[in-house]
Amino acid sequence: MTVPATQAHNRQGSTLPRGAAPDPTGPLAVDATGLHKSFGTHSKTVHAVNGIDLQIRPGEVVAFLGPNGAGKTTTIDMLLGLSKPDAGSLAIFGMAPRAAIAHGLVSAVMQTGGLLKDLTVRETAALTASLFAQHQPVDEVLDRAGILDVAGRRVEKCSGGQQQRLRFAMALLSDPGLLILDEPTTGMDVEGRRDFWQAIRADTARGRTVIFATHYLEEADAYADRIVLVRRGKIVADGTAAEIKNLASGRTVLATADNADAAALAALPGVDSVQVQGERLAIRTKDSDAVARYLLNSTNAVDLEITSHNLEDAFVALTGDADAAAEITGTESKGK
Amino acid sequence: MTTALPATGHARNVPPFGGLNPTLLGIEIKRRFRNRRTLFFTVAFPIVMFLAFGLQFRDTSIETGRTVAQGAPSVVAFIMISMAVYGAMMASTSAGGAVAIERQLGWSRQLRLTPLHPVANIFVKILGGLSIGLLAVLATFATGLAIGVRLPLHVWIVAGTAAWLGSLVFTAMGLMVGYLVPSENVMQFMGPALAFLAFFGGLFQPLDTMAKPLQDIGVWTPTYGLGEIARSPLTGDAFNWLAVGNVILWLAVFGIGAALAFRRDTQRV
């Protein structure tokens, strides 16, 4: 069950008020077709990525949502040129991933590691900046990431949140067109997570394309224009948070009416079920607008209510996997 | 703060020299000099060893016919050069071996997300090792001067240069082990190996004063080759082709080993 790609993209086109309008004639930020990647030997092969098609236009903020082991990191490694797909084609701004890296067009914030403990924050940023042909002023970027005040501090003396904002600053130095975040808030406390997303949000307002992998549903819901739901190496849904919620379990329309025809309601497009208890109606539907229009135009319905379901419901419905759903809704923090 | 969309496409360039630049090199050298443990083993330790073993031989000539008072070089100069070789070797090995730590910390992976070419990074490691190696050689020689070692200028220069540049063999060894061993404790593994090489190569004690079987092993160590070459302007011995062959052989072994280990590593990342 997947939102047709065109539908998702049209929706994107209309919801792009961020920053300057991306160049519609330019190449796609990500253009991946038929990506496959397996690990292991013949006897025990793991298909980490099993046929992923993904087109991301400049300016989109996309959440890559899925349980651990869904293939998110494997896909990201391929986008970054850290590993080569077994099959399929992949271009970043029309270039091979390694070339896009060399041109400073794409950068990434990894979840852990990637820092030298004995360098100061500013040295780390200065070193990273020096590697690019063009880069932003170091102190300006440190300021934007909110760590200018600790610029002279050794990395090993920084908190986890500060280290993560340093990784973010390093990724911003080349002013990349595409920023990839692999589970960027893993291990952060609530406050650190909020500060981090605040910094990202301020940055994406400038029109940068962002892909972030997460298994926190709330992050995907709160920060992404578009959610790509991945499971077992495949994309199982692709659309806005609202579309995905709607897709999975639709919405429930509640109303009170004494002259409604249950059969006519059930015949409306998108309706999954109609429950009648006395005068109270409960209609589960994928197209709540059509049901509401019908109720208001053709019946004497009053007290109309439309409730949507959350992403967790959507995830369970789409993947039939309650364990994975529990994992992505934050209950997993007990286990970690 | 600019509000323009980040530039994409042909507005961006690829940096020259694979990303190699003075800032990167400067920070690498600063890191080497900031590491107290490295400084101790590469600079302080050889000087202490030199003074502990060398000082007593200040008036002992290395020649049979002449005394030190008559202008012959003293044994202390011999030990000084051996210790300079030792210091440079420690510096180079730890500079090369640093890649193990950087791999473990995920720094190599981070660098793969920048335009820096992996070969440029190796070049930086080599130069970083040479910079602290130079300090080790100069510090040992300065100590020698201070306690009264007097040698013709060409001996200082040739011996010092040989000790310094010859240590590239050990940069290669450090890189090879650094790319093979997935551990932050690579120097704890290499420390004993280096002590072994230093001893059997005759850096702590001249090889010809050891038992015959030890000598037979010793001539095969890279430390022996390097020590012989570095000390040759002092001893005035005939040019030792065996020592040169020894160093070239080990440079080839470690260089090829490092290249293979490096290729394996960058493919996997």
Coordinates of C-alpha atoms in Angstrom, one line a residue:
Chain A
M1 CA 0.0 0.0 0.0
T2 CA 1.9 3.0 -1.2
V3 CA 0.8 6.5 -2.0
P4 CA 1.4 6.9 -5.7
A5 CA 4.6 8.8 -6.2
T6 CA 3.0 11.5 -8.3
Q7 CA 0.4 12.1 -5.6
A8 CA 3.1 12.6 -3.0
H9 CA 5.1 14.9 -5.2
N10 CA 2.1 17.0 -6.2
R11 CA 1.4 17.5 -2.5
Q12 CA 5.0 18.5 -2.0
G13 CA 4.8 21.0 -4.8
S14 CA 2.0 22.8 -3.1
T15 CA 3.6 22.8 0.4
L16 CA 7.0 24.3 -0.3
P17 CA 6.9 27.8 1.2
R18 CA 10.3 27.3 2.7
G19 CA 13.0 29.8 1.8
A20 CA 13.6 30.6 -1.8
A21 CA 11.8 28.4 -4.3
P22 CA 14.0 25.6 -5.5
D23 CA 15.0 25.6 -9.1
P24 CA 12.4 23.4 -10.8
T25 CA 14.6 22.8 -13.8
G26 CA 17.5 21.6 -11.8
P27 CA 18.3 18.0 -11.2
L28 CA 16.6 16.0 -8.4
A29 CA 18.4 16.1 -5.1
V30 CA 18.1 12.3 -5.0
D31 CA 17.2 10.1 -7.9
A32 CA 17.4 6.5 -7.0
T33 CA 15.8 3.6 -8.9
G34 CA 15.8 0.0 -8.1
L35 CA 18.4 0.1 -5.3
H36 CA 19.4 -3.3 -4.0
K37 CA 22.0 -4.2 -1.4
S38 CA 22.7 -7.5 0.3
F39 CA 25.2 -8.6 2.9
G40 CA 26.6 -11.9 3.8
T41 CA 27.4 -15.1 1.9
H42 CA 25.3 -17.3 -0.4
S43 CA 24.1 -19.5 2.5
K44 CA 23.0 -16.6 4.6
T45 CA 22.2 -13.5 2.7
V46 CA 20.5 -10.5 4.2
H47 CA 18.7 -8.3 1.7
A48 CA 19.2 -5.0 3.6
V49 CA 17.8 -3.0 0.7
N50 CA 15.4 -4.8 -1.6
G51 CA 14.3 -2.5 -4.4
I52 CA 14.0 1.1 -3.3
D53 CA 12.9 3.8 -5.7
L54 CA 13.2 7.3 -4.3
Q55 CA 13.0 10.7 -5.9
I56 CA 13.5 13.7 -3.8
R57 CA 13.2 17.2 -5.1
P58 CA 15.4 20.1 -3.9
G59 CA 13.9 21.8 -0.8
E60 CA 12.0 18.8 0.5
V61 CA 12.4 17.7 4.1
V62 CA 12.0 13.9 4.1
A63 CA 11.8 11.6 7.1
F64 CA 13.0 8.0 6.5
L65 CA 11.0 6.2 9.1
G66 CA 11.3 2.6 10.1
P67 CA 12.3 0.2 12.8
N68 CA 15.9 -0.8 13.4
G69 CA 17.1 -3.1 10.6
A70 CA 14.6 -1.7 8.1
G71 CA 17.4 -0.7 5.7
K72 CA 17.6 3.0 6.5
T73 CA 21.3 3.2 7.3
T74 CA 22.2 0.9 4.4
T75 CA 20.3 3.2 2.0
I76 CA 21.9 6.3 3.5
D77 CA 25.4 4.8 3.1
M78 CA 24.6 4.3 -0.6
L79 CA 23.4 7.9 -0.9
L80 CA 26.7 9.1 0.6
G81 CA 28.8 6.9 -1.5
L82 CA 30.1 4.9 1.5
S83 CA 28.9 1.7 -0.1
K84 CA 27.9 0.8 -3.6
P85 CA 24.5 -0.6 -4.5
D86 CA 24.5 -4.2 -5.8
A87 CA 21.9 -3.1 -8.4
G88 CA 20.0 0.0 -9.4
S89 CA 21.0 3.6 -10.3
L90 CA 21.6 6.5 -8.0
A91 CA 22.3 10.1 -8.6
I92 CA 22.7 13.1 -6.2
F93 CA 22.0 16.4 -7.9
G94 CA 22.7 14.5 -11.2
M95 CA 26.1 13.2 -10.1
A96 CA 27.5 10.0 -8.7
P97 CA 27.4 10.1 -4.9
R98 CA 31.2 10.3 -4.5
A99 CA 31.4 13.2 -7.0
A100 CA 28.6 15.0 -5.1
I101 CA 30.6 14.6 -1.9
A102 CA 33.8 16.0 -3.6
H103 CA 31.8 19.0 -4.8
G104 CA 30.5 19.7 -1.3
L105 CA 26.9 19.2 -2.4
V106 CA 25.9 16.6 0.2
S107 CA 26.9 16.2 3.8
A108 CA 25.7 14.1 6.7
V109 CA 25.4 13.9 10.4
M110 CA 26.0 10.4 11.7
Q111 CA 24.6 9.2 14.9
T112 CA 27.8 8.5 16.8
G113 CA 31.6 8.8 16.4
G114 CA 33.3 10.8 13.7
L115 CA 35.1 13.2 16.1
L116 CA 38.6 13.4 17.3
K117 CA 38.6 13.8 21.1
D118 CA 41.8 15.7 21.3
L119 CA 40.8 18.6 19.0
T120 CA 38.8 21.6 20.1
V121 CA 35.4 22.3 18.7
R122 CA 36.8 25.2 16.6
E123 CA 39.8 23.1 15.3
T124 CA 37.4 20.3 14.3
A125 CA 35.3 22.8 12.3
A126 CA 38.3 24.6 10.8
L127 CA 39.8 21.3 9.7
T128 CA 36.6 20.2 8.1
A129 CA 36.1 23.5 6.4
S130 CA 39.6 23.5 5.0
L131 CA 38.8 20.3 3.1
F132 CA 36.2 22.0 0.9
A133 CA 36.8 24.2 -2.1
Q134 CA 34.1 26.6 -0.8
H135 CA 32.9 26.9 2.7
Q136 CA 31.1 29.1 5.1
P137 CA 32.9 31.1 7.8
V138 CA 33.7 28.7 10.7
D139 CA 32.5 30.9 13.6
E140 CA 29.3 31.8 11.8
V141 CA 28.4 28.1 11.4
L142 CA 29.4 27.3 15.0
D143 CA 27.1 30.2 16.1
R144 CA 24.2 28.8 13.9
A145 CA 24.7 25.4 15.5
G146 CA 24.7 27.0 19.0
I147 CA 28.2 26.0 20.0
L148 CA 30.2 29.1 19.5
D149 CA 30.4 29.6 23.2
V150 CA 32.3 26.3 23.6
A151 CA 34.4 26.7 20.5
G152 CA 37.7 26.5 22.5
R153 CA 36.6 23.4 24.4
R154 CA 38.1 20.0 23.7
V155 CA 35.7 17.7 22.0
E156 CA 36.1 15.0 24.8
K157 CA 34.9 17.6 27.3
C158 CA 31.7 18.4 25.4
S159 CA 28.3 16.9 26.3
G160 CA 26.6 14.5 23.9
G161 CA 24.3 17.2 22.7
Q162 CA 27.2 19.6 22.1
Q163 CA 29.1 16.9 20.1
Q164 CA 26.0 16.3 18.0
R165 CA 25.6 20.0 17.3
L166 CA 29.3 20.0 16.3
R167 CA 28.6 17.2 13.8
F168 CA 25.7 19.3 12.6
A169 CA 28.0 22.3 12.2
M170 CA 30.6 20.2 10.3
A171 CA 27.8 19.1 8.0
L172 CA 26.8 22.8 7.4
L173 CA 30.3 24.1 6.6
S174 CA 30.2 23.3 2.9
D175 CA 26.6 24.7 2.7
P176 CA 25.4 21.5 1.1
G177 CA 22.3 21.3 -1.1
L178 CA 21.5 18.1 0.6
L179 CA 21.9 17.3 4.3
I180 CA 21.5 13.7 5.5
L181 CA 20.9 13.0 9.2
D182 CA 21.2 9.4 10.3
E183 CA 19.2 9.0 13.5
P184 CA 20.7 12.3 14.7
T185 CA 19.1 12.4 18.1
T186 CA 19.8 8.9 19.3
G187 CA 20.9 9.0 22.9
M188 CA 20.0 12.6 23.5
D189 CA 17.9 13.8 26.3
V190 CA 14.6 15.5 25.6
E191 CA 16.1 19.0 25.9
G192 CA 19.0 18.2 23.7
R193 CA 16.7 16.7 21.1
R194 CA 14.6 19.8 21.1
D195 CA 17.5 22.2 20.8
F196 CA 19.0 20.1 18.0
W197 CA 15.8 20.1 16.0
Q198 CA 15.4 23.8 16.6
A199 CA 18.8 24.3 15.0
I200 CA 17.9 22.0 12.1
R201 CA 14.5 23.7 11.6
A202 CA 16.1 27.2 11.5
D203 CA 18.4 25.8 8.9
T204 CA 15.9 24.0 6.7
A205 CA 13.9 27.2 6.6
R206 CA 16.6 28.4 4.2
G207 CA 15.5 25.8 1.6
R208 CA 18.0 23.1 2.1
T209 CA 17.0 19.6 1.2
V210 CA 17.1 17.3 4.2
I211 CA 16.7 13.6 4.6
F212 CA 16.6 12.3 8.1
A213 CA 16.4 8.7 9.3
T214 CA 14.6 8.2 12.5
H215 CA 12.8 5.6 14.5
Y216 CA 11.1 8.3 16.5
L217 CA 7.6 8.7 15.1
E218 CA 7.2 12.1 16.7
E219 CA 10.2 13.5 15.0
A220 CA 9.0 12.4 11.6
D221 CA 5.6 13.8 12.3
A222 CA 6.9 17.1 13.6
Y223 CA 9.7 17.9 11.3
A224 CA 9.2 16.3 7.9
D225 CA 7.2 17.5 4.9
R226 CA 7.2 14.0 3.6
I227 CA 7.5 10.6 5.3
V228 CA 9.0 7.6 3.6
L229 CA 8.1 4.5 5.6
V230 CA 10.6 1.7 5.2
R231 CA 10.4 -1.8 6.3
R232 CA 12.5 -4.9 5.4
G233 CA 14.4 -3.0 2.7
K234 CA 11.3 -1.7 0.9
I235 CA 9.3 1.5 0.9
V236 CA 5.9 0.6 2.2
A237 CA 4.4 4.2 2.2
D238 CA 5.4 7.6 0.9
G239 CA 3.5 10.8 1.5
T240 CA 2.9 13.6 4.0
A241 CA 2.3 12.7 7.6
A242 CA -1.4 13.5 7.1
E243 CA -1.6 11.4 4.0
I244 CA 0.1 8.4 5.6
K245 CA -2.2 8.6 8.6
N246 CA -5.2 8.9 6.3
L247 CA -3.9 6.1 4.1
A248 CA -3.6 3.6 6.9
S249 CA -6.7 3.9 9.0
G250 CA -8.3 6.9 7.4
R251 CA -10.4 9.2 9.6
T252 CA -13.4 8.6 11.6
V253 CA -16.4 10.9 11.0
L254 CA -18.9 11.1 13.9
A255 CA -22.3 12.7 13.6
T256 CA -25.8 12.6 15.0
A257 CA -28.6 12.2 12.4
D258 CA -31.9 10.5 12.4
N259 CA -32.4 10.3 8.6
A260 CA -29.1 8.9 7.4
D261 CA -29.0 6.0 5.1
A262 CA -26.3 3.6 6.2
A263 CA -26.2 1.9 2.8
A264 CA -25.7 5.2 1.0
L265 CA -23.0 6.2 3.4
A266 CA -21.2 2.8 2.9
A267 CA -21.4 3.4 -0.8
L268 CA -19.5 6.7 -0.7
P269 CA -15.9 6.5 -2.1
G270 CA -13.3 5.6 0.6
V271 CA -15.7 4.5 3.3
D272 CA -14.5 1.4 5.1
S273 CA -17.2 0.9 7.7
V274 CA -20.4 2.5 9.0
Q275 CA -21.6 2.0 12.5
V276 CA -25.0 3.2 13.6
Q277 CA -26.0 3.3 17.3
G278 CA -29.4 4.9 17.5
E279 CA -28.9 8.3 15.9
R280 CA -25.2 8.3 16.4
L281 CA -23.1 7.5 13.4
A282 CA -19.4 6.5 13.2
I283 CA -18.0 6.2 9.7
R284 CA -14.4 5.1 9.1
T285 CA -13.2 6.5 5.8
K286 CA -10.2 7.4 3.7
D287 CA -12.1 10.4 2.4
S288 CA -13.6 12.2 5.4
D289 CA -14.4 15.3 3.2
A290 CA -16.7 13.3 1.0
V291 CA -18.5 11.9 4.0
A292 CA -18.8 15.2 5.7
R293 CA -20.1 16.8 2.5
Y294 CA -22.7 14.1 2.1
L295 CA -23.8 14.3 5.8
L296 CA -24.2 18.1 5.7
N297 CA -25.8 18.3 2.3
S298 CA -28.1 15.3 2.3
T299 CA -29.0 14.6 5.9
N300 CA -29.9 16.6 9.0
A301 CA -26.6 15.7 10.7
V302 CA -25.4 17.8 13.6
D303 CA -22.4 17.6 16.0
L304 CA -20.1 16.6 13.2
E305 CA -16.6 15.5 14.4
I306 CA -13.7 14.3 12.3
T307 CA -10.9 12.5 14.2
S308 CA -7.6 11.4 12.6
H309 CA -5.5 8.5 13.7
N310 CA -1.9 8.9 14.7
L311 CA 1.1 7.6 12.9
E312 CA 1.5 4.7 15.2
D313 CA -1.9 3.4 14.0
A314 CA -0.8 4.1 10.5
F315 CA 2.4 2.1 11.0
V316 CA 0.6 -0.9 12.4
A317 CA -1.9 -0.9 9.6
L318 CA 0.7 -0.5 6.9
T319 CA 3.2 -3.0 8.2
G320 CA 1.1 -5.3 10.3
D321 CA 3.9 -5.2 12.7
A322 CA 3.0 -4.1 16.2
D323 CA 6.4 -4.7 17.7
A324 CA 8.0 -2.5 15.1
A325 CA 5.4 0.1 15.8
A326 CA 6.1 0.0 19.5
E327 CA 9.7 0.5 18.7
I328 CA 9.2 3.6 16.6
T329 CA 6.9 5.3 19.0
G330 CA 9.5 5.8 21.7
T331 CA 8.5 2.9 24.0
E332 CA 11.8 1.4 22.8
S333 CA 13.7 3.8 25.0
K334 CA 13.2 1.3 27.9
G335 CA 15.1 -1.3 26.1
K336 CA 18.0 0.9 25.0
Chain B
M1 CA 23.3 35.2 7.3
T2 CA 22.5 34.7 3.7
T3 CA 19.1 33.6 2.7
A4 CA 20.1 32.2 -0.7
L5 CA 19.5 28.6 -1.5
P6 CA 22.6 26.5 -1.1
A7 CA 24.3 26.4 -4.5
T8 CA 24.1 23.2 -6.4
G9 CA 25.7 21.9 -9.5
H10 CA 28.5 23.4 -11.4
A11 CA 28.8 26.4 -9.0
R12 CA 30.9 24.1 -6.8
N13 CA 34.4 23.0 -7.3
V14 CA 36.5 20.1 -6.1
P15 CA 39.4 21.1 -4.0
P16 CA 42.9 20.8 -5.5
F17 CA 45.5 18.2 -4.2
G18 CA 42.7 15.9 -3.0
G19 CA 41.9 18.3 -0.2
L20 CA 45.4 18.5 1.1
N21 CA 45.9 22.0 2.6
P22 CA 48.0 23.9 5.2
T23 CA 45.2 24.0 7.8
L24 CA 44.8 20.2 7.8
L25 CA 48.6 19.7 8.0
G26 CA 48.9 22.4 10.7
I27 CA 46.2 20.8 12.9
E28 CA 47.8 17.3 12.4
I29 CA 51.2 18.5 13.5
K30 CA 49.6 20.4 16.4
R31 CA 47.9 17.1 17.5
R32 CA 51.2 15.2 17.4
F33 CA 52.9 17.8 19.5
R34 CA 50.0 18.0 21.9
N35 CA 50.1 14.3 22.7
R36 CA 52.2 14.1 25.9
R37 CA 52.6 10.3 25.6
T38 CA 54.0 10.6 22.1
L39 CA 56.3 13.4 23.2
F40 CA 57.6 11.4 26.1
F41 CA 58.4 8.3 24.0
T42 CA 59.8 10.1 21.0
V43 CA 61.7 13.0 22.6
A44 CA 62.2 12.6 26.4
F45 CA 62.7 8.8 26.5
P46 CA 65.6 8.6 23.9
I47 CA 67.3 11.5 25.7
V48 CA 67.1 9.8 29.0
M49 CA 68.4 6.5 27.5
F50 CA 71.1 8.4 25.8
L51 CA 72.3 10.1 29.0
A52 CA 71.9 6.9 31.1
F53 CA 73.9 4.7 28.7
G54 CA 76.1 7.3 26.9
L55 CA 77.4 9.6 29.5
Q56 CA 79.8 7.0 31.0
F57 CA 81.5 6.6 27.6
R58 CA 82.2 10.2 27.0
D59 CA 86.0 9.6 27.0
T60 CA 85.9 6.3 25.3
S61 CA 87.0 6.4 21.7
I62 CA 85.3 4.3 19.0
E63 CA 88.7 4.0 17.3
T64 CA 91.5 1.7 18.5
G65 CA 94.4 3.9 17.4
R66 CA 93.2 7.3 18.6
T67 CA 91.8 8.7 21.9
V68 CA 88.9 11.2 22.2
A69 CA 91.5 13.7 23.3
Q70 CA 93.3 13.2 20.0
G71 CA 90.1 14.0 18.0
A72 CA 88.5 10.6 17.6
P73 CA 84.8 10.4 18.0
S74 CA 83.6 9.0 21.3
V75 CA 81.2 6.2 21.9
V76 CA 78.7 8.7 23.2
A77 CA 78.3 10.0 19.7
F78 CA 77.6 6.5 18.5
I79 CA 74.9 6.1 21.1
M80 CA 73.5 9.5 20.3
I81 CA 72.9 8.6 16.7
S82 CA 71.3 5.3 17.7
M83 CA 69.0 7.2 20.0
A84 CA 68.1 9.7 17.3
V85 CA 67.1 6.8 15.1
Y86 CA 65.1 5.3 18.0
G87 CA 63.3 8.6 18.6
A88 CA 62.5 9.2 14.9
M89 CA 61.3 5.6 14.7
M90 CA 58.9 6.0 17.6
A91 CA 57.6 9.3 16.2
S92 CA 56.9 7.8 12.7
T93 CA 55.3 4.6 14.0
S94 CA 52.9 6.4 16.3
A95 CA 52.0 8.9 13.5
G96 CA 51.2 6.0 11.1
G97 CA 49.5 4.0 13.8
A98 CA 47.2 6.9 14.6
V99 CA 45.0 5.8 11.7
A100 CA 43.9 2.9 14.0
I101 CA 42.5 5.3 16.5
E102 CA 40.9 7.4 13.8
R103 CA 39.3 4.4 12.3
Q104 CA 38.0 3.3 15.7
L105 CA 36.6 6.8 16.4
G106 CA 34.9 6.9 13.1
W107 CA 37.0 9.8 12.0
S108 CA 38.1 8.0 8.7
R109 CA 34.4 7.5 7.9
Q110 CA 33.7 11.2 8.7
L111 CA 36.6 12.2 6.3
R112 CA 35.0 10.0 3.6
L113 CA 32.1 12.5 3.8
T114 CA 34.4 15.3 2.7
P115 CA 36.4 15.8 -0.5
L116 CA 39.6 14.7 1.2
H117 CA 41.2 11.9 -0.8
P118 CA 42.3 9.0 1.4
V119 CA 45.8 9.2 -0.1
A120 CA 46.1 12.9 0.8
N121 CA 45.3 11.9 4.4
I122 CA 48.1 9.3 4.4
F123 CA 50.4 12.0 3.1
V124 CA 49.4 14.2 6.1
K125 CA 50.2 11.3 8.5
I126 CA 53.6 10.9 6.9
L127 CA 54.4 14.6 7.2
G128 CA 53.1 14.7 10.8
G129 CA 55.4 11.8 11.7
L130 CA 58.3 13.5 10.0
S131 CA 57.7 16.7 11.9
I132 CA 57.8 15.2 15.3
G133 CA 60.6 12.8 14.2
L134 CA 62.7 15.9 13.3
L135 CA 62.1 17.2 16.8
A136 CA 63.3 13.9 18.3
V137 CA 66.5 13.9 16.2
L138 CA 67.2 17.6 16.9
A139 CA 66.5 17.2 20.6
T140 CA 68.9 14.2 20.9
F141 CA 71.6 15.9 18.9
A142 CA 71.2 19.1 21.0
T143 CA 71.6 17.0 24.2
G144 CA 74.7 15.5 22.6
L145 CA 76.1 18.9 21.9
A146 CA 75.4 20.0 25.4
I147 CA 77.3 17.2 27.0
G148 CA 80.3 17.8 24.7
V149 CA 79.9 15.7 21.6
R150 CA 81.8 17.4 18.8
L151 CA 81.6 16.0 15.3
P152 CA 82.3 17.4 11.8
L153 CA 79.3 19.2 10.3
H154 CA 78.8 16.7 7.6
V155 CA 78.4 13.9 10.1
W156 CA 75.7 15.8 12.0
I157 CA 73.8 16.5 8.8
V158 CA 74.2 13.1 7.1
A159 CA 73.5 11.1 10.3
G160 CA 70.6 13.3 11.3
T161 CA 69.0 13.2 7.8
A162 CA 69.4 9.4 7.6
A163 CA 67.8 8.9 11.0
W164 CA 65.0 11.3 10.2
L165 CA 64.1 10.2 6.7
G166 CA 64.9 6.6 7.3
S167 CA 62.1 6.5 9.8
L168 CA 59.7 6.5 6.9
V169 CA 60.1 2.8 7.0
F170 CA 58.3 2.9 10.4
T171 CA 55.6 5.3 9.2
A172 CA 54.8 2.6 6.6
M173 CA 54.8 0.0 9.4
G174 CA 52.6 2.1 11.6
L175 CA 50.1 2.7 8.7
M176 CA 50.1 -1.0 7.9
V177 CA 49.4 -2.1 11.5
G178 CA 47.0 0.9 11.9
Y179 CA 44.9 -0.3 9.0
L180 CA 45.0 -3.9 10.1
V181 CA 44.4 -3.7 13.8
P182 CA 41.0 -2.5 14.7
S183 CA 42.0 -1.1 18.0
E184 CA 42.7 2.1 19.9
N185 CA 45.5 0.3 21.7
V186 CA 47.6 -0.1 18.6
M187 CA 50.6 1.5 20.3
Q188 CA 50.4 -0.9 23.2
F189 CA 50.7 -3.6 20.6
M190 CA 53.5 -1.9 18.7
G191 CA 55.4 -0.7 21.8
P192 CA 56.8 -4.1 22.7
A193 CA 57.5 -4.8 19.0
L194 CA 59.4 -1.6 18.7
A195 CA 61.4 -2.3 21.8
F196 CA 62.2 -5.7 20.4
L197 CA 63.3 -4.2 17.1
A198 CA 65.4 -1.5 18.8
F199 CA 67.2 -4.1 21.0
F200 CA 67.8 -6.7 18.3
G201 CA 68.7 -4.0 15.8
G202 CA 71.5 -2.8 18.0
L203 CA 70.1 0.6 18.9
F204 CA 70.5 0.0 22.6
Q205 CA 73.7 -2.1 22.4
P206 CA 76.0 -2.5 19.4
L207 CA 75.1 -5.7 17.6
D208 CA 78.7 -6.9 17.5
T209 CA 78.9 -7.1 21.3
M210 CA 76.0 -9.5 21.3
A211 CA 76.1 -13.3 21.1
K212 CA 76.4 -14.7 17.6
P213 CA 72.8 -16.1 17.3
L214 CA 71.4 -12.7 18.3
Q215 CA 73.6 -11.0 15.7
D216 CA 72.3 -13.4 13.1
I217 CA 68.7 -12.4 13.9
G218 CA 69.6 -8.7 14.3
V219 CA 71.0 -8.0 10.9
W220 CA 67.5 -8.8 9.5
T221 CA 65.7 -6.1 11.5
P222 CA 65.0 -2.7 9.9
T223 CA 66.4 -1.0 12.9
Y224 CA 69.8 -2.6 12.2
G225 CA 69.8 -1.3 8.6
L226 CA 68.8 2.2 9.7
G227 CA 71.2 2.4 12.5
E228 CA 74.1 1.2 10.3
I229 CA 73.3 3.8 7.6
A230 CA 72.8 6.7 10.1
R231 CA 76.1 5.8 12.0
S232 CA 78.2 5.2 8.9
P233 CA 79.4 8.8 8.5
L234 CA 80.6 8.6 12.1
T235 CA 82.3 5.3 12.1
G236 CA 83.8 5.8 8.6
D237 CA 83.0 2.2 7.8
A238 CA 82.8 1.2 4.2
F239 CA 79.3 1.8 2.9
N240 CA 77.2 -1.1 4.0
W241 CA 75.1 -2.3 1.0
L242 CA 73.6 -5.0 3.2
A243 CA 72.1 -2.3 5.4
V244 CA 70.8 -0.4 2.4
G245 CA 69.2 -3.5 1.0
N246 CA 67.7 -4.2 4.4
V247 CA 66.0 -0.8 4.6
I248 CA 64.8 -1.0 1.0
L249 CA 63.4 -4.5 1.6
W250 CA 61.5 -3.4 4.8
L251 CA 60.3 -0.2 3.2
A252 CA 58.8 -2.3 0.3
V253 CA 57.3 -4.9 2.7
F254 CA 55.6 -2.3 5.0
G255 CA 54.8 0.0 2.1
I256 CA 53.0 -2.7 0.1
G257 CA 51.4 -4.1 3.3
A258 CA 50.1 -0.6 4.2
A259 CA 48.8 -0.1 0.7
L260 CA 46.9 -3.4 0.7
A261 CA 45.5 -2.9 4.2
F262 CA 44.5 0.6 3.2
R263 CA 42.7 -0.5 0.1
R264 CA 40.9 -3.2 2.0
D265 CA 39.8 -0.6 4.6
T266 CA 38.6 2.1 2.3
Q267 CA 36.6 -0.4 0.3
R268 CA 34.8 -1.5 3.3
V269 CA 34.0 1.9 4.7

